[in-house]
Coordinates of C-alpha atoms in Angstrom, one line a residue:
M1 CA -7.9 18.2 9.7
K2 CA -5.4 15.1 9.3
T3 CA -4.0 17.6 6.8
N4 CA -3.2 20.0 9.5
K5 CA -2.1 17.7 12.0
A6 CA 0.6 16.2 9.5
L7 CA 1.5 19.8 8.8
I8 CA 2.3 20.3 12.6
V9 CA 4.3 17.2 12.9
I10 CA 6.2 18.3 9.8
F11 CA 6.8 21.9 11.5
L12 CA 8.0 20.6 14.6
A13 CA 10.5 18.1 13.3
T14 CA 11.7 20.6 11.4
L15 CA 12.2 23.0 14.2
I16 CA 13.8 20.2 16.2
F17 CA 16.3 19.6 13.7
S18 CA 17.0 23.1 13.0
C19 CA 17.6 23.7 16.6
G20 CA 19.9 20.6 17.2
S21 CA 21.7 21.6 14.0
N22 CA 22.0 25.3 15.0
I23 CA 23.5 23.8 18.5
N24 CA 26.0 21.5 16.9
E25 CA 27.1 24.7 14.6
K26 CA 27.8 26.4 17.8
K27 CA 29.7 23.5 19.4
K28 CA 32.1 24.3 16.7
D29 CA 32.9 27.6 17.7
F30 CA 34.4 26.3 20.8
S31 CA 38.1 24.7 21.4
V32 CA 40.6 24.2 24.3
S33 CA 43.8 25.5 24.4
T34 CA 46.8 24.7 26.9
N35 CA 50.3 25.7 27.8
A36 CA 51.0 22.4 26.9
K37 CA 53.5 22.9 23.6
N38 CA 52.6 20.3 20.9
N39 CA 50.4 18.6 23.5
A40 CA 52.7 17.7 25.7
I41 CA 53.7 18.8 29.5
A42 CA 56.6 17.3 31.8
L43 CA 55.8 15.8 35.5
G44 CA 56.3 19.0 37.7
E45 CA 54.8 21.2 35.2
T46 CA 51.5 23.3 35.7
L47 CA 48.8 22.8 33.4
N48 CA 46.6 25.8 32.3
I49 CA 43.6 25.3 30.2
T50 CA 41.3 27.9 28.4
L51 CA 38.1 27.2 26.9
E52 CA 38.3 29.4 23.5
N53 CA 35.0 31.0 23.1
P54 CA 35.5 33.7 20.2
K55 CA 31.9 34.4 19.6
N56 CA 31.2 34.8 23.0
H57 CA 28.1 32.3 23.3
P58 CA 26.8 32.5 27.0
V59 CA 28.1 29.1 28.6
E60 CA 26.3 27.8 31.8
S61 CA 29.1 25.7 33.2
V62 CA 32.3 24.0 32.1
T63 CA 34.5 21.4 33.8
Y64 CA 37.7 19.6 33.0
T65 CA 38.7 15.9 33.1
L66 CA 41.8 14.2 32.6
N67 CA 41.1 10.6 32.0
G68 CA 37.9 10.8 33.8
K69 CA 39.1 12.9 36.7
E70 CA 37.9 16.1 37.2
I71 CA 40.9 18.8 37.3
S72 CA 41.0 22.7 37.6
E73 CA 41.9 25.3 35.1
S74 CA 45.5 25.4 36.4
T75 CA 46.5 21.6 37.7
P76 CA 49.9 20.8 38.6
I77 CA 50.8 17.6 36.7
T78 CA 52.0 15.2 39.4
D79 CA 51.3 11.8 40.9
I80 CA 50.5 10.7 37.5
K81 CA 51.6 7.9 34.6
L82 CA 53.6 8.9 31.7
G83 CA 51.9 8.8 28.1
E84 CA 49.2 9.5 26.4
H85 CA 45.9 11.0 28.4
T86 CA 42.5 12.5 27.0
L87 CA 42.1 16.1 28.4
V88 CA 38.0 16.6 28.1
A89 CA 36.1 19.8 28.7
N90 CA 32.4 19.2 30.0
L91 CA 30.4 22.3 28.8
N92 CA 26.5 23.6 28.9
F93 CA 25.4 26.2 26.6
D94 CA 21.7 26.7 25.4
G95 CA 20.6 24.1 28.1
T96 CA 22.3 21.0 26.6
A97 CA 25.5 19.5 27.5
H98 CA 28.5 18.8 25.1
S99 CA 32.2 17.9 25.2
I100 CA 35.3 18.6 23.5
S101 CA 38.0 16.2 24.0
Q102 CA 41.5 16.2 23.1
K103 CA 45.0 14.3 23.6
L104 CA 47.7 15.2 26.1
T105 CA 50.9 13.5 26.3
V106 CA 52.9 13.6 30.0
L107 CA 56.5 13.4 29.8
N108 CA 59.0 12.6 32.5
N109 CA 60.8 16.0 33.5
T110 CA 64.1 14.5 33.4
A111 CA 66.5 12.5 31.1
P112 CA 67.3 9.0 31.9
T113 CA 70.5 8.6 33.7
V114 CA 73.4 6.6 31.5
Y115 CA 75.0 3.5 33.3
T116 CA 77.7 1.4 32.0
Y117 CA 79.1 -2.0 33.3
K118 CA 81.7 -4.2 34.4
I119 CA 82.0 -7.9 33.8
I120 CA 82.5 -9.8 36.4
N121 CA 82.2 -13.4 35.1
E122 CA 81.6 -15.0 31.8
Y123 CA 80.3 -18.6 31.7
P124 CA 78.9 -20.9 28.8
H125 CA 75.8 -20.5 27.2
D126 CA 73.8 -23.0 24.6
I127 CA 74.7 -21.2 21.1
T128 CA 71.5 -22.8 19.5
S129 CA 69.2 -21.3 22.2
Y130 CA 67.0 -18.0 20.9
T131 CA 66.8 -16.7 24.4
Q132 CA 63.7 -14.9 25.1
G133 CA 63.4 -14.7 28.6
L134 CA 66.0 -15.5 31.7
E135 CA 65.5 -15.6 35.3
F136 CA 66.9 -16.7 38.5
Y137 CA 64.3 -18.2 41.3
N138 CA 65.6 -19.6 44.6
G139 CA 69.1 -19.6 42.9
E140 CA 68.4 -21.5 39.8
L141 CA 68.1 -20.0 36.1
Y142 CA 65.2 -20.2 34.0
E143 CA 65.3 -19.9 30.3
S144 CA 62.9 -19.3 27.7
T145 CA 63.8 -19.5 23.8
G146 CA 61.7 -18.8 20.8
Q147 CA 61.4 -19.9 17.1
R148 CA 58.6 -22.3 15.7
G149 CA 59.9 -25.8 16.1
E150 CA 63.0 -25.0 18.4
S151 CA 60.7 -23.3 21.6
K152 CA 62.0 -24.5 24.6
L153 CA 61.7 -24.0 28.6
R154 CA 64.5 -24.9 30.1
K155 CA 66.5 -24.9 33.8
V156 CA 70.0 -24.5 33.4
D157 CA 73.1 -24.6 35.7
Y158 CA 74.5 -21.0 34.7
K159 CA 78.2 -21.9 35.7
T160 CA 78.5 -24.8 33.3
G161 CA 75.7 -24.1 30.8
E162 CA 74.3 -27.5 31.5
V163 CA 70.6 -28.2 30.9
L164 CA 69.2 -29.6 33.9
K165 CA 65.5 -29.7 32.7
N166 CA 63.8 -29.1 29.4
I167 CA 60.4 -29.2 28.0
D168 CA 59.9 -28.5 24.2
L169 CA 57.0 -26.0 23.3
E170 CA 54.4 -27.6 20.3
D171 CA 55.4 -26.2 17.0
A172 CA 52.7 -24.0 16.5
F173 CA 54.1 -21.8 19.5
F174 CA 57.3 -18.9 19.4
G175 CA 57.9 -18.8 22.9
E176 CA 58.8 -15.7 24.4
G177 CA 59.5 -14.4 28.0
L178 CA 59.0 -16.2 31.2
T179 CA 59.0 -15.5 35.2
V180 CA 58.9 -17.4 38.2
L181 CA 55.7 -16.6 41.0
K182 CA 55.2 -18.7 43.9
D183 CA 56.7 -21.8 42.5
K184 CA 54.7 -21.1 39.4
I185 CA 56.5 -20.8 35.7
Y186 CA 54.3 -18.1 33.4
Q187 CA 55.7 -18.2 30.2
L188 CA 54.7 -16.3 27.0
T189 CA 54.2 -16.9 23.4
W190 CA 54.6 -14.4 20.6
T191 CA 51.5 -14.1 18.2
S192 CA 49.2 -16.7 19.4
G193 CA 47.7 -14.9 22.1
T194 CA 48.3 -17.6 24.6
G195 CA 50.9 -17.8 27.9
F196 CA 51.3 -21.0 29.8
V197 CA 51.6 -21.7 33.3
Y198 CA 54.4 -24.6 34.6
D199 CA 55.2 -26.3 38.2
V200 CA 58.5 -24.7 38.4
E201 CA 59.5 -28.2 40.0
T202 CA 58.4 -30.7 37.7
F203 CA 57.7 -28.4 34.8
E204 CA 54.2 -29.6 34.4
K205 CA 51.7 -27.6 32.6
L206 CA 49.2 -26.8 35.2
E207 CA 46.8 -24.3 32.6
S208 CA 46.8 -22.0 29.6
F209 CA 45.6 -18.1 29.5
K210 CA 44.8 -15.9 26.9
Y211 CA 45.8 -12.1 26.4
N212 CA 42.3 -10.2 26.7
K213 CA 43.6 -6.8 25.7
S214 CA 46.8 -6.8 24.4
K215 CA 47.3 -8.8 20.9
E216 CA 51.1 -10.2 21.6
G217 CA 53.5 -11.6 24.2
W218 CA 56.6 -10.8 24.2
G219 CA 58.1 -10.1 27.9
I220 CA 57.3 -10.8 31.8
C221 CA 58.5 -10.1 34.9
N222 CA 56.9 -10.1 38.4
D223 CA 57.2 -7.9 41.7
G224 CA 56.2 -11.0 43.9
K225 CA 52.8 -9.8 43.9
T226 CA 51.7 -8.7 40.5
L227 CA 52.8 -9.8 36.9
Y228 CA 54.4 -7.5 34.1
K229 CA 53.8 -8.5 30.6
S230 CA 55.1 -6.3 27.6
D231 CA 53.6 -6.6 23.9
G232 CA 56.1 -4.9 21.6
S233 CA 54.7 -1.2 22.3
E234 CA 55.2 1.5 24.5
K235 CA 52.9 -0.8 27.0
I236 CA 53.5 -2.9 30.0
W237 CA 50.3 -4.7 31.1
T238 CA 50.0 -5.4 34.7
L239 CA 48.2 -9.2 35.1
N240 CA 46.4 -10.7 38.3
P241 CA 48.2 -13.5 39.0
E242 CA 45.2 -15.3 40.0
T243 CA 42.8 -14.3 36.9
L244 CA 46.2 -13.8 34.6
A245 CA 43.5 -10.8 33.4
E246 CA 45.7 -7.5 31.9
E247 CA 44.2 -5.0 34.4
N248 CA 45.7 -2.2 33.7
Y249 CA 49.4 -0.5 32.2
I250 CA 52.0 1.6 31.8
Q251 CA 53.6 3.4 29.3
A252 CA 57.3 3.8 28.8
Y253 CA 58.3 7.5 28.4
H254 CA 61.2 9.5 29.1
H255 CA 61.6 13.0 28.8
A256 CA 61.5 13.4 24.8
G257 CA 58.5 11.0 24.0
K258 CA 57.6 7.4 24.2
V259 CA 59.8 4.1 23.5
I260 CA 58.6 1.3 21.8
G261 CA 59.3 -2.3 21.1
I262 CA 60.0 -3.0 24.8
N263 CA 60.6 -6.6 25.2
E264 CA 62.1 -9.1 27.7
L265 CA 61.8 -7.6 31.2
E266 CA 63.2 -8.3 34.8
W267 CA 62.4 -6.8 38.1
V268 CA 65.4 -5.3 39.8
E269 CA 64.9 -4.0 43.2
G270 CA 62.0 -2.1 42.7
K271 CA 62.4 -1.3 39.0
I272 CA 61.7 -2.8 35.9
Y273 CA 64.4 -3.4 33.5
A274 CA 63.9 -4.1 29.9
N275 CA 65.6 -4.5 26.6
R276 CA 64.3 -2.7 23.3
Y277 CA 63.8 -5.3 20.4
Q278 CA 66.5 -5.0 18.1
K279 CA 68.7 -2.9 20.6
N280 CA 71.4 -4.1 22.6
G281 CA 70.8 -1.7 25.4
V282 CA 68.5 -2.2 28.6
A283 CA 66.1 0.5 30.0
I284 CA 65.4 0.9 33.5
I285 CA 61.6 1.8 33.9
N286 CA 59.6 3.2 36.8
P287 CA 57.1 0.5 37.1
T288 CA 54.3 3.2 38.8
N289 CA 54.4 5.7 36.3
G290 CA 56.1 4.3 33.2
A291 CA 59.3 7.0 33.4
I292 CA 62.5 5.9 31.8
E293 CA 64.9 6.7 34.7
G294 CA 68.1 4.9 33.4
V295 CA 70.0 3.6 30.3
I296 CA 72.9 0.9 30.3
D297 CA 74.5 0.2 26.9
F298 CA 75.3 -3.1 26.6
S299 CA 76.2 -3.1 22.8
P300 CA 80.0 -4.0 23.3
L301 CA 79.2 -7.4 24.9
K302 CA 77.8 -9.0 21.3
N303 CA 81.3 -8.6 19.9
K304 CA 82.5 -10.6 23.2
V305 CA 80.6 -13.5 21.9
K306 CA 81.5 -16.2 19.1
Q307 CA 80.5 -14.4 15.5
H308 CA 78.3 -16.4 13.2
A309 CA 75.6 -16.5 10.6
G310 CA 72.8 -17.1 12.9
L311 CA 73.8 -14.7 16.2
D312 CA 71.5 -12.0 16.8
V313 CA 70.8 -9.2 19.5
L314 CA 70.8 -9.1 23.3
N315 CA 68.0 -10.8 24.7
G316 CA 68.2 -12.0 27.9
I317 CA 68.0 -10.2 31.6
A318 CA 68.4 -12.1 34.6
Y319 CA 68.8 -10.6 38.1
N320 CA 70.7 -12.6 41.1
P321 CA 69.3 -11.5 44.5
E322 CA 72.2 -13.4 46.0
T323 CA 75.0 -12.0 44.2
K324 CA 73.2 -8.5 43.6
T325 CA 74.4 -8.8 39.9
L326 CA 73.0 -8.8 36.4
F327 CA 73.2 -11.8 33.7
I328 CA 73.1 -10.9 30.3
T329 CA 72.7 -13.2 27.2
G330 CA 71.5 -13.1 23.5
K331 CA 69.6 -15.0 20.9
R332 CA 72.6 -17.6 19.7
W333 CA 75.0 -16.3 21.8
D334 CA 77.6 -18.7 23.3
K335 CA 78.4 -16.8 26.7
L336 CA 76.3 -15.6 29.6
F337 CA 77.9 -12.5 31.2
E338 CA 77.5 -11.7 34.7
V339 CA 77.9 -7.9 35.4
E340 CA 77.9 -5.2 37.7
I341 CA 76.2 -1.5 36.7
F342 CA 77.1 1.6 37.9
E343 CA 76.8 5.7 36.8
K344 CA 78.4 6.7 34.2

């Protein structure tokens, strides 16, 4: 009797395994195809999805989701962030549920507008400052500098270059971008996974915070409510200013693909201005969907500063809302340029 029971158990187990294996084999017969060339589609286009079932397996139902949101077989691509997304086909066959996923990249539907600039003024800048962040707040210019053992937080008289207030970071930290929101300065460090918050008047350190999702700190700006933080990739994270948690992100993309190395950030009349690491230009980014809507080539400015062994790239963008002009400098530049931009 015990032998018979054992045989029945073995038989049932074999049957279950066989059925499961058979279903998994059938799943391989399905695939998803779209009209997205190389799995990329532009804003404004319509995504058409087809479930490929060449062996005509009976399918009880199929639905599609894009980043978890259900869509139809023919869906206009609008009101969506640019960058990588996950397209999933959820299907039922043989009484079981299965899913097939693939990556889909959403691109902008227009090329960036090209801008140029006019120099309005030139001001002195500390040639020893390895500038990482630059921002005006209530008419005052604040600057964050980098390099371990040299990193600083400063308030500067931009017209004379005089340092009005200064604190040095501990040697272990490599200073990065800064922004000022509601009388608090937020300063990033590079690879330490740590940011600092200071009182804007006294420079007293109020607290420190950790990056909970991104690995590095590069640039930071704010729109008066939300903090935006870059990490050296194509991602720009949104941070809750109360908890300092990275809650979401956009991806910087134009009509042809992503742009990595997003670095110093500045909020300018509803857009994010960002320079790309080791480049002497600035991208104008839509903060809602990540679209690179414009580019400004500032490369000639580097030739207008003192040429020396420590000279490095452009890395400092500040917008003065009182003059409605941009202020541009770089790492170990001896000048700060006030410029107006206009379409080329």
